[in-house]
Structure formats: C-alpha cells, structure tokens
Amino acid sequence: IVFIDEIDAFLRERKDNEQEATQSMKAEFMAMWDGIQSDEGAHVIVIGATNRPWAIDKAILRRMPRAFLIDVPGKEERRDILGRLLRDEVVEEGLDLDYLARHTEGYSGSDLKELCRASLLAPVQDLMGDEAAGRGGGELGPVSPR
C-alpha cells in the first residue's frame, strides 16, 4: 500500500509555467505507476488523501478510479475526539465537552487537536503575563473555555 497524504501538493494539475524538474518528477511517477498497474504479479494499492480533489492532475485521477468522501466529524465524534485529546490534561472542573462539540461544527480532527493545543498553552501564557506584569507567584491554572 502506497499512501500519499496531501496528494494535491505533489500531483496537482500541470501548468505551462511549471518548473521542468516538477514536470519530470510527475511524468516519472506516472510512468512507474503505469508499470505497477500493468504488472499482474504486483499487488500494490495507491491511496491519496486531499482536501482539494479539484486541484489534482486529471491524469492522476484517471489512475485512481474510486473516490471516497471522509467528512468532518459529527457532534458526537467531536465530543469523543475532544475527550480523548483532553483525557490526561488538567482542565477546569465541569468542562462541558458537549458545549464544545456543539460549537465546533465543521472542525476536522486536526482542527480540534490544534484547538486543544492552543487551549493548553493559554494557562502558561496567562502565568507568564502575570509574572511579566509583576503579579508573579501564581500557579498554572487549568484549561478552560474563554
């Protein structure tokens, strides 16, 4: 199995002003792919992931006969993802994951991870700001919605 994440960045639609090295790399990749597909003994599956399927070169799309939509998580999935991401963290007592899940519609798993990462840094930033303002001596607070 060959998995290419962000395949649109690697194999985007060809343009006239594209650099020769990029054109050559794409041509070589497609030639190798054709060789794999024509070899009956080769059991190779190529999978590509993208957020921009319209940007992928049409010649590549012809070699990938199936497309699957992996949509963003629903409310329950977002709640589960947030719960897993925050499971081992110090968070405000009573943090309402259902509330967070309701207000993160359209967020991907990666978006939720970044939201949690930024939220986990907020107490550190608050503490550093307090110390810089001469209000030091405080403790690191829990993560809480703002």
mmCIF file of N, CA and C in Angstrom:
data_model
loop_
_atom_site.group_PDB
_atom_site.id
_atom_site.type_symbol
_atom_site.label_atom_id
_atom_site.label_comp_id
_atom_site.label_asym_id
_atom_site.label_seq_id
_atom_site.Cartn_x
_atom_site.Cartn_y
_atom_site.Cartn_z
ATOM 1 N N ILE A 1 0.850 -1.176 0.000
ATOM 2 C CA ILE A 1 0.000 0.000 0.000
ATOM 3 C C ILE A 1 0.894 1.237 0.000
ATOM 4 N N VAL A 2 0.646 2.113 -0.964
ATOM 5 C CA VAL A 2 1.349 3.391 -1.040
ATOM 6 C C VAL A 2 0.325 4.467 -0.697
ATOM 7 N N PHE A 3 0.564 5.190 0.394
ATOM 8 C CA PHE A 3 -0.350 6.258 0.813
ATOM 9 C C PHE A 3 0.331 7.602 0.611
ATOM 10 N N ILE A 4 -0.324 8.483 -0.134
ATOM 11 C CA ILE A 4 0.217 9.816 -0.397
ATOM 12 C C ILE A 4 -0.727 10.832 0.239
ATOM 13 N N ASP A 5 -0.295 11.417 1.344
ATOM 14 C CA ASP A 5 -1.096 12.441 2.006
ATOM 15 C C ASP A 5 -0.877 13.771 1.288
ATOM 16 N N GLU A 6 -1.915 14.572 1.233
ATOM 17 C CA GLU A 6 -1.854 15.871 0.535
ATOM 18 C C GLU A 6 -1.378 15.669 -0.907
ATOM 19 N N ILE A 7 -1.990 14.710 -1.572
ATOM 20 C CA ILE A 7 -1.575 14.343 -2.931
ATOM 21 C C ILE A 7 -1.666 15.524 -3.900
ATOM 22 N N ASP A 8 -2.555 16.472 -3.612
ATOM 23 C CA ASP A 8 -2.693 17.638 -4.492
ATOM 24 C C ASP A 8 -1.431 18.493 -4.510
ATOM 25 N N ALA A 9 -0.671 18.482 -3.428
ATOM 26 C CA ALA A 9 0.574 19.263 -3.393
ATOM 27 C C ALA A 9 1.641 18.625 -4.281
ATOM 28 N N PHE A 10 1.632 17.303 -4.349
ATOM 29 C CA PHE A 10 2.636 16.558 -5.103
ATOM 30 C C PHE A 10 2.231 16.396 -6.571
ATOM 31 N N LEU A 11 0.957 16.126 -6.806
ATOM 32 C CA LEU A 11 0.500 15.794 -8.153
ATOM 33 C C LEU A 11 -0.648 16.701 -8.598
ATOM 34 N N ARG A 12 -0.465 17.986 -8.416
ATOM 35 C CA ARG A 12 -1.503 18.946 -8.811
ATOM 36 C C ARG A 12 -1.558 19.079 -10.330
ATOM 37 N N GLU A 13 -2.624 19.702 -10.781
ATOM 38 C CA GLU A 13 -2.845 19.942 -12.208
ATOM 39 C C GLU A 13 -1.604 20.581 -12.830
ATOM 40 N N ARG A 14 -1.189 20.040 -13.979
ATOM 41 C CA ARG A 14 0.002 20.565 -14.651
ATOM 42 C C ARG A 14 -0.287 21.913 -15.301
ATOM 43 N N LYS A 15 0.704 22.774 -15.245
ATOM 44 C CA LYS A 15 0.587 24.118 -15.828
ATOM 45 C C LYS A 15 1.774 24.341 -16.767
ATOM 46 N N ASP A 16 1.595 25.237 -17.732
ATOM 47 C CA ASP A 16 2.664 25.539 -18.692
ATOM 48 C C ASP A 16 3.880 26.156 -18.021
ATOM 49 N N ASN A 17 3.662 26.926 -16.959
ATOM 50 C CA ASN A 17 4.780 27.617 -16.306
ATOM 51 C C ASN A 17 5.421 26.789 -15.189
ATOM 52 N N GLU A 18 5.068 25.509 -15.104
ATOM 53 C CA GLU A 18 5.625 24.635 -14.076
ATOM 54 C C GLU A 18 7.105 24.360 -14.368
ATOM 55 N N GLN A 19 7.887 24.259 -13.319
ATOM 56 C CA GLN A 19 9.317 24.013 -13.499
ATOM 57 C C GLN A 19 9.549 22.641 -14.128
ATOM 58 N N GLU A 20 10.605 22.567 -14.903
ATOM 59 C CA GLU A 20 10.921 21.340 -15.630
ATOM 60 C C GLU A 20 11.149 20.162 -14.687
ATOM 61 N N ALA A 21 11.792 20.408 -13.558
ATOM 62 C CA ALA A 21 12.051 19.331 -12.596
ATOM 63 C C ALA A 21 10.743 18.760 -12.053
ATOM 64 N N THR A 22 9.775 19.624 -11.808
ATOM 65 C CA THR A 22 8.473 19.179 -11.305
ATOM 66 C C THR A 22 7.748 18.372 -12.369
ATOM 67 N N GLN A 23 7.768 18.840 -13.613
ATOM 68 C CA GLN A 23 7.140 18.107 -14.714
ATOM 69 C C GLN A 23 7.775 16.732 -14.877
ATOM 70 N N SER A 24 9.092 16.687 -14.800
ATOM 71 C CA SER A 24 9.825 15.431 -14.949
ATOM 72 C C SER A 24 9.480 14.455 -13.824
ATOM 73 N N MET A 25 9.392 14.966 -12.599
ATOM 74 C CA MET A 25 9.071 14.124 -11.448
ATOM 75 C C MET A 25 7.675 13.518 -11.609
ATOM 76 N N LYS A 26 6.706 14.326 -12.025
ATOM 77 C CA LYS A 26 5.342 13.830 -12.218
ATOM 78 C C LYS A 26 5.301 12.772 -13.315
ATOM 79 N N ALA A 27 5.975 13.043 -14.426
ATOM 80 C CA ALA A 27 5.995 12.096 -15.539
ATOM 81 C C ALA A 27 6.614 10.769 -15.107
ATOM 82 N N GLU A 28 7.703 10.832 -14.363
ATOM 83 C CA GLU A 28 8.359 9.614 -13.876
ATOM 84 C C GLU A 28 7.447 8.849 -12.919
ATOM 85 N N PHE A 29 6.790 9.560 -12.021
ATOM 86 C CA PHE A 29 5.884 8.915 -11.070
ATOM 87 C C PHE A 29 4.755 8.201 -11.814
ATOM 88 N N MET A 30 4.155 8.885 -12.804
ATOM 89 C CA MET A 30 3.057 8.269 -13.553
ATOM 90 C C MET A 30 3.534 7.072 -14.372
ATOM 91 N N ALA A 31 4.733 7.144 -14.927
ATOM 92 C CA ALA A 31 5.274 6.011 -15.682
ATOM 93 C C ALA A 31 5.491 4.811 -14.761
ATOM 94 N N MET A 32 6.019 5.060 -13.572
ATOM 95 C CA MET A 32 6.222 3.967 -12.612
ATOM 96 C C MET A 32 4.878 3.395 -12.167
ATOM 97 N N TRP A 33 3.905 4.259 -11.950
ATOM 98 C CA TRP A 33 2.577 3.829 -11.543
ATOM 99 C C TRP A 33 1.960 2.948 -12.633
ATOM 100 N N ASP A 34 2.097 3.367 -13.898
ATOM 101 C CA ASP A 34 1.580 2.563 -15.004
ATOM 102 C C ASP A 34 2.250 1.195 -15.038
ATOM 103 N N GLY A 35 3.550 1.150 -14.743
ATOM 104 C CA GLY A 35 4.267 -0.123 -14.706
ATOM 105 C C GLY A 35 3.734 -1.039 -13.622
ATOM 106 N N ILE A 36 3.419 -0.476 -12.482
ATOM 107 C CA ILE A 36 2.854 -1.271 -11.384
ATOM 108 C C ILE A 36 1.486 -1.802 -11.777
ATOM 109 N N GLN A 37 0.658 -0.952 -12.393
ATOM 110 C CA GLN A 37 -0.694 -1.361 -12.760
ATOM 111 C C GLN A 37 -0.694 -2.445 -13.836
ATOM 112 N N SER A 38 0.305 -2.441 -14.713
ATOM 113 C CA SER A 38 0.340 -3.433 -15.789
ATOM 114 C C SER A 38 0.989 -4.743 -15.356
ATOM 115 N N ASP A 39 1.647 -4.769 -14.211
ATOM 116 C CA ASP A 39 2.288 -5.982 -13.702
ATOM 117 C C ASP A 39 1.267 -6.777 -12.892
ATOM 118 N N GLU A 40 0.779 -7.888 -13.484
ATOM 119 C CA GLU A 40 -0.252 -8.681 -12.817
ATOM 120 C C GLU A 40 0.228 -9.290 -11.511
ATOM 121 N N GLY A 41 1.514 -9.461 -11.339
ATOM 122 C CA GLY A 41 2.056 -10.040 -10.112
ATOM 123 C C GLY A 41 2.215 -9.027 -8.990
ATOM 124 N N ALA A 42 2.119 -7.763 -9.332
ATOM 125 C CA ALA A 42 2.297 -6.712 -8.322
ATOM 126 C C ALA A 42 0.965 -6.467 -7.617
ATOM 127 N N HIS A 43 1.003 -6.532 -6.324
ATOM 128 C CA HIS A 43 -0.200 -6.267 -5.529
ATOM 129 C C HIS A 43 0.020 -4.965 -4.779
ATOM 130 N N VAL A 44 -0.089 -3.875 -5.519
ATOM 131 C CA VAL A 44 0.164 -2.550 -4.956
ATOM 132 C C VAL A 44 -1.115 -1.724 -5.060
ATOM 133 N N ILE A 45 -1.464 -1.110 -3.962
ATOM 134 C CA ILE A 45 -2.613 -0.211 -3.931
ATOM 135 C C ILE A 45 -2.083 1.183 -3.631
ATOM 136 N N VAL A 46 -2.488 2.146 -4.449
ATOM 137 C CA VAL A 46 -2.087 3.534 -4.230
ATOM 138 C C VAL A 46 -3.306 4.297 -3.721
ATOM 139 N N ILE A 47 -3.131 4.955 -2.581
ATOM 140 C CA ILE A 47 -4.201 5.740 -1.965
ATOM 141 C C ILE A 47 -3.693 7.164 -1.793
ATOM 142 N N GLY A 48 -4.515 8.110 -2.156
ATOM 143 C CA GLY A 48 -4.163 9.515 -1.974
ATOM 144 C C GLY A 48 -5.213 10.214 -1.134
ATOM 145 N N ALA A 49 -4.773 11.145 -0.321
ATOM 146 C CA ALA A 49 -5.690 11.941 0.503
ATOM 147 C C ALA A 49 -5.498 13.413 0.168
ATOM 148 N N THR A 50 -6.614 14.132 0.125
ATOM 149 C CA THR A 50 -6.553 15.556 -0.197
ATOM 150 C C THR A 50 -7.764 16.284 0.360
ATOM 151 N N ASN A 51 -7.605 17.555 0.585
ATOM 152 C CA ASN A 51 -8.734 18.426 0.898
ATOM 153 C C ASN A 51 -9.162 19.192 -0.348
ATOM 154 N N ARG A 52 -8.406 19.007 -1.444
ATOM 155 C CA ARG A 52 -8.658 19.760 -2.679
ATOM 156 C C ARG A 52 -8.637 18.828 -3.893
ATOM 157 N N PRO A 53 -9.632 17.958 -4.037
ATOM 158 C CA PRO A 53 -9.603 16.998 -5.150
ATOM 159 C C PRO A 53 -9.620 17.663 -6.521
ATOM 160 N N TRP A 54 -10.189 18.848 -6.637
ATOM 161 C CA TRP A 54 -10.249 19.562 -7.914
ATOM 162 C C TRP A 54 -8.864 20.018 -8.382
ATOM 163 N N ALA A 55 -7.881 20.023 -7.485
ATOM 164 C CA ALA A 55 -6.542 20.501 -7.835
ATOM 165 C C ALA A 55 -5.635 19.386 -8.359
ATOM 166 N N ILE A 56 -6.102 18.148 -8.287
ATOM 167 C CA ILE A 56 -5.266 17.008 -8.695
ATOM 168 C C ILE A 56 -5.277 16.871 -10.216
ATOM 169 N N ASP A 57 -4.117 16.559 -10.772
ATOM 170 C CA ASP A 57 -3.958 16.364 -12.208
ATOM 171 C C ASP A 57 -4.948 15.301 -12.703
ATOM 172 N N LYS A 58 -5.614 15.586 -13.811
ATOM 173 C CA LYS A 58 -6.624 14.667 -14.368
ATOM 174 C C LYS A 58 -6.019 13.307 -14.714
ATOM 175 N N ALA A 59 -4.763 13.284 -15.141
ATOM 176 C CA ALA A 59 -4.106 12.008 -15.456
ATOM 177 C C ALA A 59 -3.968 11.144 -14.202
ATOM 178 N N ILE A 60 -3.780 11.772 -13.068
ATOM 179 C CA ILE A 60 -3.701 11.033 -11.799
ATOM 180 C C ILE A 60 -5.080 10.507 -11.435
ATOM 181 N N LEU A 61 -6.092 11.346 -11.588
ATOM 182 C CA LEU A 61 -7.455 10.921 -11.248
ATOM 183 C C LEU A 61 -7.899 9.729 -12.093
ATOM 184 N N ARG A 62 -7.452 9.660 -13.349
ATOM 185 C CA ARG A 62 -7.790 8.507 -14.190
ATOM 186 C C ARG A 62 -7.165 7.225 -13.648
ATOM 187 N N ARG A 63 -6.046 7.336 -12.971
ATOM 188 C CA ARG A 63 -5.370 6.169 -12.405
ATOM 189 C C ARG A 63 -5.958 5.773 -11.041
ATOM 190 N N MET A 64 -6.802 6.634 -10.508
ATOM 191 C CA MET A 64 -7.443 6.373 -9.214
ATOM 192 C C MET A 64 -8.950 6.309 -9.465
ATOM 193 N N PRO A 65 -9.464 5.138 -9.791
ATOM 194 C CA PRO A 65 -10.849 5.043 -10.251
ATOM 195 C C PRO A 65 -11.918 5.283 -9.186
ATOM 196 N N ARG A 66 -11.550 5.272 -7.945
ATOM 197 C CA ARG A 66 -12.551 5.459 -6.889
ATOM 198 C C ARG A 66 -12.192 6.634 -6.000
ATOM 199 N N ALA A 67 -13.234 7.336 -5.576
ATOM 200 C CA ALA A 67 -13.060 8.444 -4.632
ATOM 201 C C ALA A 67 -13.991 8.206 -3.449
ATOM 202 N N PHE A 68 -13.504 8.493 -2.261
ATOM 203 C CA PHE A 68 -14.286 8.315 -1.044
ATOM 204 C C PHE A 68 -14.268 9.621 -0.266
ATOM 205 N N LEU A 69 -15.431 10.055 0.153
ATOM 206 C CA LEU A 69 -15.512 11.251 0.980
ATOM 207 C C LEU A 69 -15.355 10.850 2.441
ATOM 208 N N ILE A 70 -14.371 11.405 3.092
ATOM 209 C CA ILE A 70 -14.200 11.249 4.532
ATOM 210 C C ILE A 70 -14.538 12.616 5.106
ATOM 211 N N ASP A 71 -15.752 12.752 5.586
ATOM 212 C CA ASP A 71 -16.236 14.059 6.023
ATOM 213 C C ASP A 71 -15.713 14.414 7.408
ATOM 214 N N VAL A 72 -15.913 15.669 7.781
ATOM 215 C CA VAL A 72 -15.523 16.108 9.123
ATOM 216 C C VAL A 72 -16.414 15.395 10.141
ATOM 217 N N PRO A 73 -15.924 15.237 11.367
ATOM 218 C CA PRO A 73 -16.703 14.503 12.367
ATOM 219 C C PRO A 73 -17.980 15.241 12.770
ATOM 220 N N GLY A 74 -19.001 14.445 13.098
ATOM 221 C CA GLY A 74 -20.250 14.996 13.626
ATOM 222 C C GLY A 74 -20.079 15.369 15.093
ATOM 223 N N LYS A 75 -21.164 15.844 15.700
ATOM 224 C CA LYS A 75 -21.100 16.346 17.080
ATOM 225 C C LYS A 75 -20.612 15.273 18.058
ATOM 226 N N GLU A 76 -21.145 14.068 17.962
ATOM 227 C CA GLU A 76 -20.740 13.005 18.898
ATOM 228 C C GLU A 76 -19.274 12.624 18.699
ATOM 229 N N GLU A 77 -18.859 12.543 17.434
ATOM 230 C CA GLU A 77 -17.447 12.230 17.159
ATOM 231 C C GLU A 77 -16.537 13.334 17.683
ATOM 232 N N ARG A 78 -16.957 14.596 17.501
ATOM 233 C CA ARG A 78 -16.143 15.710 18.016
ATOM 234 C C ARG A 78 -16.026 15.629 19.535
ATOM 235 N N ARG A 79 -17.128 15.290 20.198
ATOM 236 C CA ARG A 79 -17.094 15.156 21.660
ATOM 237 C C ARG A 79 -16.106 14.063 22.063
ATOM 238 N N ASP A 80 -16.156 12.923 21.365
ATOM 239 C CA ASP A 80 -15.229 11.822 21.663
ATOM 240 C C ASP A 80 -13.780 12.227 21.409
ATOM 241 N N ILE A 81 -13.540 12.912 20.301
ATOM 242 C CA ILE A 81 -12.176 13.353 19.974
ATOM 243 C C ILE A 81 -11.668 14.307 21.042
ATOM 244 N N LEU A 82 -12.488 15.285 21.413
ATOM 245 C CA LEU A 82 -12.091 16.240 22.452
ATOM 246 C C LEU A 82 -11.821 15.524 23.771
ATOM 247 N N GLY A 83 -12.672 14.559 24.115
ATOM 248 C CA GLY A 83 -12.472 13.793 25.347
ATOM 249 C C GLY A 83 -11.140 13.059 25.350
ATOM 250 N N ARG A 84 -10.800 12.457 24.215
ATOM 251 C CA ARG A 84 -9.517 11.736 24.124
ATOM 252 C C ARG A 84 -8.335 12.694 24.185
ATOM 253 N N LEU A 85 -8.463 13.827 23.500
ATOM 254 C CA LEU A 85 -7.363 14.792 23.478
ATOM 255 C C LEU A 85 -7.108 15.409 24.847
ATOM 256 N N LEU A 86 -8.157 15.575 25.633
ATOM 257 C CA LEU A 86 -8.025 16.243 26.931
ATOM 258 C C LEU A 86 -8.001 15.278 28.113
ATOM 259 N N ARG A 87 -8.072 13.988 27.832
ATOM 260 C CA ARG A 87 -8.177 12.965 28.880
ATOM 261 C C ARG A 87 -7.105 13.084 29.956
ATOM 262 N N ASP A 88 -5.875 13.312 29.583
ATOM 263 C CA ASP A 88 -4.769 13.332 30.551
ATOM 264 C C ASP A 88 -4.324 14.744 30.912
ATOM 265 N N GLU A 89 -5.142 15.739 30.597
ATOM 266 C CA GLU A 89 -4.768 17.129 30.859
ATOM 267 C C GLU A 89 -5.515 17.675 32.073
ATOM 268 N N VAL A 90 -4.954 18.712 32.672
ATOM 269 C CA VAL A 90 -5.609 19.393 33.792
ATOM 270 C C VAL A 90 -6.569 20.414 33.191
ATOM 271 N N VAL A 91 -7.865 20.127 33.315
ATOM 272 C CA VAL A 91 -8.877 21.019 32.764
ATOM 273 C C VAL A 91 -9.790 21.511 33.879
ATOM 274 N N GLU A 92 -10.470 22.595 33.615
ATOM 275 C CA GLU A 92 -11.402 23.172 34.581
ATOM 276 C C GLU A 92 -12.460 22.134 34.954
ATOM 277 N N GLU A 93 -12.739 22.028 36.233
ATOM 278 C CA GLU A 93 -13.753 21.079 36.689
ATOM 279 C C GLU A 93 -15.082 21.431 36.031
ATOM 280 N N GLY A 94 -15.749 20.425 35.531
ATOM 281 C CA GLY A 94 -17.043 20.646 34.888
ATOM 282 C C GLY A 94 -16.951 21.127 33.449
ATOM 283 N N LEU A 95 -15.769 21.029 32.840
ATOM 284 C CA LEU A 95 -15.624 21.433 31.440
ATOM 285 C C LEU A 95 -16.653 20.668 30.611
ATOM 286 N N ASP A 96 -17.485 21.371 29.889
ATOM 287 C CA ASP A 96 -18.611 20.785 29.161
ATOM 288 C C ASP A 96 -18.195 20.427 27.730
ATOM 289 N N LEU A 97 -17.856 19.161 27.531
ATOM 290 C CA LEU A 97 -17.436 18.713 26.205
ATOM 291 C C LEU A 97 -18.587 18.774 25.205
ATOM 292 N N ASP A 98 -19.817 18.581 25.683
ATOM 293 C CA ASP A 98 -20.970 18.695 24.779
ATOM 294 C C ASP A 98 -21.085 20.118 24.230
ATOM 295 N N TYR A 99 -20.858 21.099 25.089
ATOM 296 C CA TYR A 99 -20.885 22.504 24.672
ATOM 297 C C TYR A 99 -19.808 22.746 23.608
ATOM 298 N N LEU A 100 -18.607 22.254 23.883
ATOM 299 C CA LEU A 100 -17.513 22.433 22.918
ATOM 300 C C LEU A 100 -17.829 21.742 21.598
ATOM 301 N N ALA A 101 -18.401 20.537 21.678
ATOM 302 C CA ALA A 101 -18.737 19.799 20.459
ATOM 303 C C ALA A 101 -19.796 20.545 19.643
ATOM 304 N N ARG A 102 -20.772 21.133 20.318
ATOM 305 C CA ARG A 102 -21.818 21.891 19.612
ATOM 306 C C ARG A 102 -21.249 23.125 18.915
ATOM 307 N N HIS A 103 -20.224 23.710 19.488
ATOM 308 C CA HIS A 103 -19.686 24.966 18.956
ATOM 309 C C HIS A 103 -18.443 24.782 18.074
ATOM 310 N N THR A 104 -18.187 23.565 17.673
ATOM 311 C CA THR A 104 -17.043 23.308 16.789
ATOM 312 C C THR A 104 -17.497 22.623 15.499
ATOM 313 N N GLU A 105 -18.728 22.889 15.089
ATOM 314 C CA GLU A 105 -19.239 22.300 13.856
ATOM 315 C C GLU A 105 -18.334 22.696 12.689
ATOM 316 N N GLY A 106 -18.030 21.728 11.838
ATOM 317 C CA GLY A 106 -17.168 21.975 10.685
ATOM 318 C C GLY A 106 -15.691 21.773 10.973
ATOM 319 N N TYR A 107 -15.336 21.526 12.237
ATOM 320 C CA TYR A 107 -13.931 21.309 12.600
ATOM 321 C C TYR A 107 -13.523 19.884 12.235
ATOM 322 N N SER A 108 -12.334 19.742 11.708
ATOM 323 C CA SER A 108 -11.763 18.417 11.451
ATOM 324 C C SER A 108 -11.085 17.923 12.730
ATOM 325 N N GLY A 109 -10.667 16.675 12.731
ATOM 326 C CA GLY A 109 -9.912 16.161 13.875
ATOM 327 C C GLY A 109 -8.650 16.967 14.104
ATOM 328 N N SER A 110 -8.004 17.371 13.023
ATOM 329 C CA SER A 110 -6.795 18.190 13.126
ATOM 330 C C SER A 110 -7.112 19.563 13.715
ATOM 331 N N ASP A 111 -8.242 20.138 13.315
ATOM 332 C CA ASP A 111 -8.657 21.431 13.880
ATOM 333 C C ASP A 111 -8.881 21.317 15.387
ATOM 334 N N LEU A 112 -9.523 20.223 15.806
ATOM 335 C CA LEU A 112 -9.788 20.018 17.236
ATOM 336 C C LEU A 112 -8.485 19.847 18.008
ATOM 337 N N LYS A 113 -7.542 19.138 17.407
ATOM 338 C CA LYS A 113 -6.242 18.955 18.061
ATOM 339 C C LYS A 113 -5.549 20.304 18.244
ATOM 340 N N GLU A 114 -5.599 21.150 17.224
ATOM 341 C CA GLU A 114 -4.980 22.476 17.308
ATOM 342 C C GLU A 114 -5.700 23.347 18.334
ATOM 343 N N LEU A 115 -7.022 23.250 18.394
ATOM 344 C CA LEU A 115 -7.795 23.982 19.395
ATOM 345 C C LEU A 115 -7.353 23.586 20.802
ATOM 346 N N CYS A 116 -7.204 22.284 21.033
ATOM 347 C CA CYS A 116 -6.767 21.808 22.350
ATOM 348 C C CYS A 116 -5.335 22.246 22.641
ATOM 349 N N ARG A 117 -4.464 22.179 21.639
ATOM 350 C CA ARG A 117 -3.075 22.597 21.837
ATOM 351 C C ARG A 117 -3.018 24.070 22.250
ATOM 352 N N ALA A 118 -3.760 24.902 21.539
ATOM 353 C CA ALA A 118 -3.775 26.332 21.863
ATOM 354 C C ALA A 118 -4.381 26.569 23.244
ATOM 355 N N SER A 119 -5.416 25.821 23.571
ATOM 356 C CA SER A 119 -6.063 25.965 24.883
ATOM 357 C C SER A 119 -5.145 25.524 26.011
ATOM 358 N N LEU A 120 -4.352 24.497 25.757
ATOM 359 C CA LEU A 120 -3.422 24.015 26.780
ATOM 360 C C LEU A 120 -2.301 25.021 27.027
ATOM 361 N N LEU A 121 -1.996 25.842 26.031
ATOM 362 C CA LEU A 121 -0.960 26.865 26.199
ATOM 363 C C LEU A 121 -1.477 28.111 26.912
ATOM 364 N N ALA A 122 -2.785 28.332 26.894
ATOM 365 C CA ALA A 122 -3.360 29.556 27.472
ATOM 366 C C ALA A 122 -2.994 29.753 28.945
ATOM 367 N N PRO A 123 -3.098 28.734 29.813
ATOM 368 C CA PRO A 123 -2.710 28.951 31.209
ATOM 369 C C PRO A 123 -1.229 29.316 31.366
ATOM 370 N N VAL A 124 -0.376 28.756 30.518
ATOM 371 C CA VAL A 124 1.057 29.081 30.557
ATOM 372 C C VAL A 124 1.251 30.545 30.162
ATOM 373 N N GLN A 125 0.564 30.972 29.112
ATOM 374 C CA GLN A 125 0.664 32.363 28.671
ATOM 375 C C GLN A 125 0.132 33.315 29.739
ATOM 376 N N ASP A 126 -0.957 32.925 30.404
ATOM 377 C CA ASP A 126 -1.502 33.754 31.491
ATOM 378 C C ASP A 126 -0.490 33.905 32.618
ATOM 379 N N LEU A 127 0.123 32.793 33.009
ATOM 380 C CA LEU A 127 1.105 32.814 34.095
ATOM 381 C C LEU A 127 2.305 33.686 33.716
ATOM 382 N N MET A 128 2.785 33.535 32.491
ATOM 383 C CA MET A 128 3.923 34.338 32.043
ATOM 384 C C MET A 128 3.562 35.821 31.998
ATOM 385 N N GLY A 129 2.337 36.133 31.571
ATOM 386 C CA GLY A 129 1.885 37.523 31.544
ATOM 387 C C GLY A 129 1.801 38.109 32.942
ATOM 388 N N ASP A 130 1.313 37.311 33.893
ATOM 389 C CA ASP A 130 1.239 37.764 35.289
ATOM 390 C C ASP A 130 2.630 38.052 35.836
ATOM 391 N N GLU A 131 3.566 37.158 35.557
ATOM 392 C CA GLU A 131 4.931 37.343 36.057
ATOM 393 C C GLU A 131 5.581 38.565 35.411
ATOM 394 N N ALA A 132 5.343 38.775 34.129
ATOM 395 C CA ALA A 132 5.922 39.933 33.438
ATOM 396 C C ALA A 132 5.339 41.241 33.969
ATOM 397 N N ALA A 133 4.100 41.194 34.435
ATOM 398 C CA ALA A 133 3.447 42.398 34.961
ATOM 399 C C ALA A 133 3.707 42.585 36.456
ATOM 400 N N GLY A 134 4.565 41.727 37.022
ATOM 401 C CA GLY A 134 4.889 41.851 38.440
ATOM 402 C C GLY A 134 3.856 41.228 39.360
ATOM 403 N N ARG A 135 2.964 40.413 38.778
ATOM 404 C CA ARG A 135 1.970 39.726 39.604
ATOM 405 C C ARG A 135 2.349 38.262 39.760
ATOM 406 N N GLY A 136 3.652 37.971 39.832
ATOM 407 C CA GLY A 136 4.157 36.598 39.882
ATOM 408 C C GLY A 136 3.725 35.856 41.123
ATOM 409 N N GLY A 137 4.165 34.628 41.195
ATOM 410 C CA GLY A 137 3.866 33.803 42.362
ATOM 411 C C GLY A 137 2.610 32.977 42.199
ATOM 412 N N GLY A 138 1.930 33.142 41.066
ATOM 413 C CA GLY A 138 0.708 32.378 40.841
ATOM 414 C C GLY A 138 1.020 30.951 40.437
ATOM 415 N N GLU A 139 -0.026 30.194 40.296
ATOM 416 C CA GLU A 139 0.117 28.809 39.862
ATOM 417 C C GLU A 139 -0.465 28.663 38.465
ATOM 418 N N LEU A 140 -0.034 27.617 37.820
ATOM 419 C CA LEU A 140 -0.546 27.308 36.495
ATOM 420 C C LEU A 140 -1.999 26.867 36.640
ATOM 421 N N GLY A 141 -2.905 27.547 35.949
ATOM 422 C CA GLY A 141 -4.326 27.239 36.057
ATOM 423 C C GLY A 141 -4.744 26.130 35.116
ATOM 424 N N PRO A 142 -5.974 25.653 35.283
ATOM 425 C CA PRO A 142 -6.485 24.601 34.403
ATOM 426 C C PRO A 142 -6.907 25.180 33.056
ATOM 427 N N VAL A 143 -7.092 24.301 32.106
ATOM 428 C CA VAL A 143 -7.605 24.699 30.803
ATOM 429 C C VAL A 143 -9.094 24.969 30.963
ATOM 430 N N SER A 144 -9.551 26.084 30.410
ATOM 431 C CA SER A 144 -10.977 26.415 30.484
ATOM 432 C C SER A 144 -11.378 27.151 29.217
ATOM 433 N N PRO A 145 -12.660 27.044 28.838
ATOM 434 C CA PRO A 145 -13.099 27.804 27.658
ATOM 435 C C PRO A 145 -13.098 29.292 27.968
ATOM 436 N N ARG A 146 -12.791 30.101 26.970
ATOM 437 C CA ARG A 146 -12.758 31.563 27.169
ATOM 438 C C ARG A 146 -13.851 32.207 26.375
#
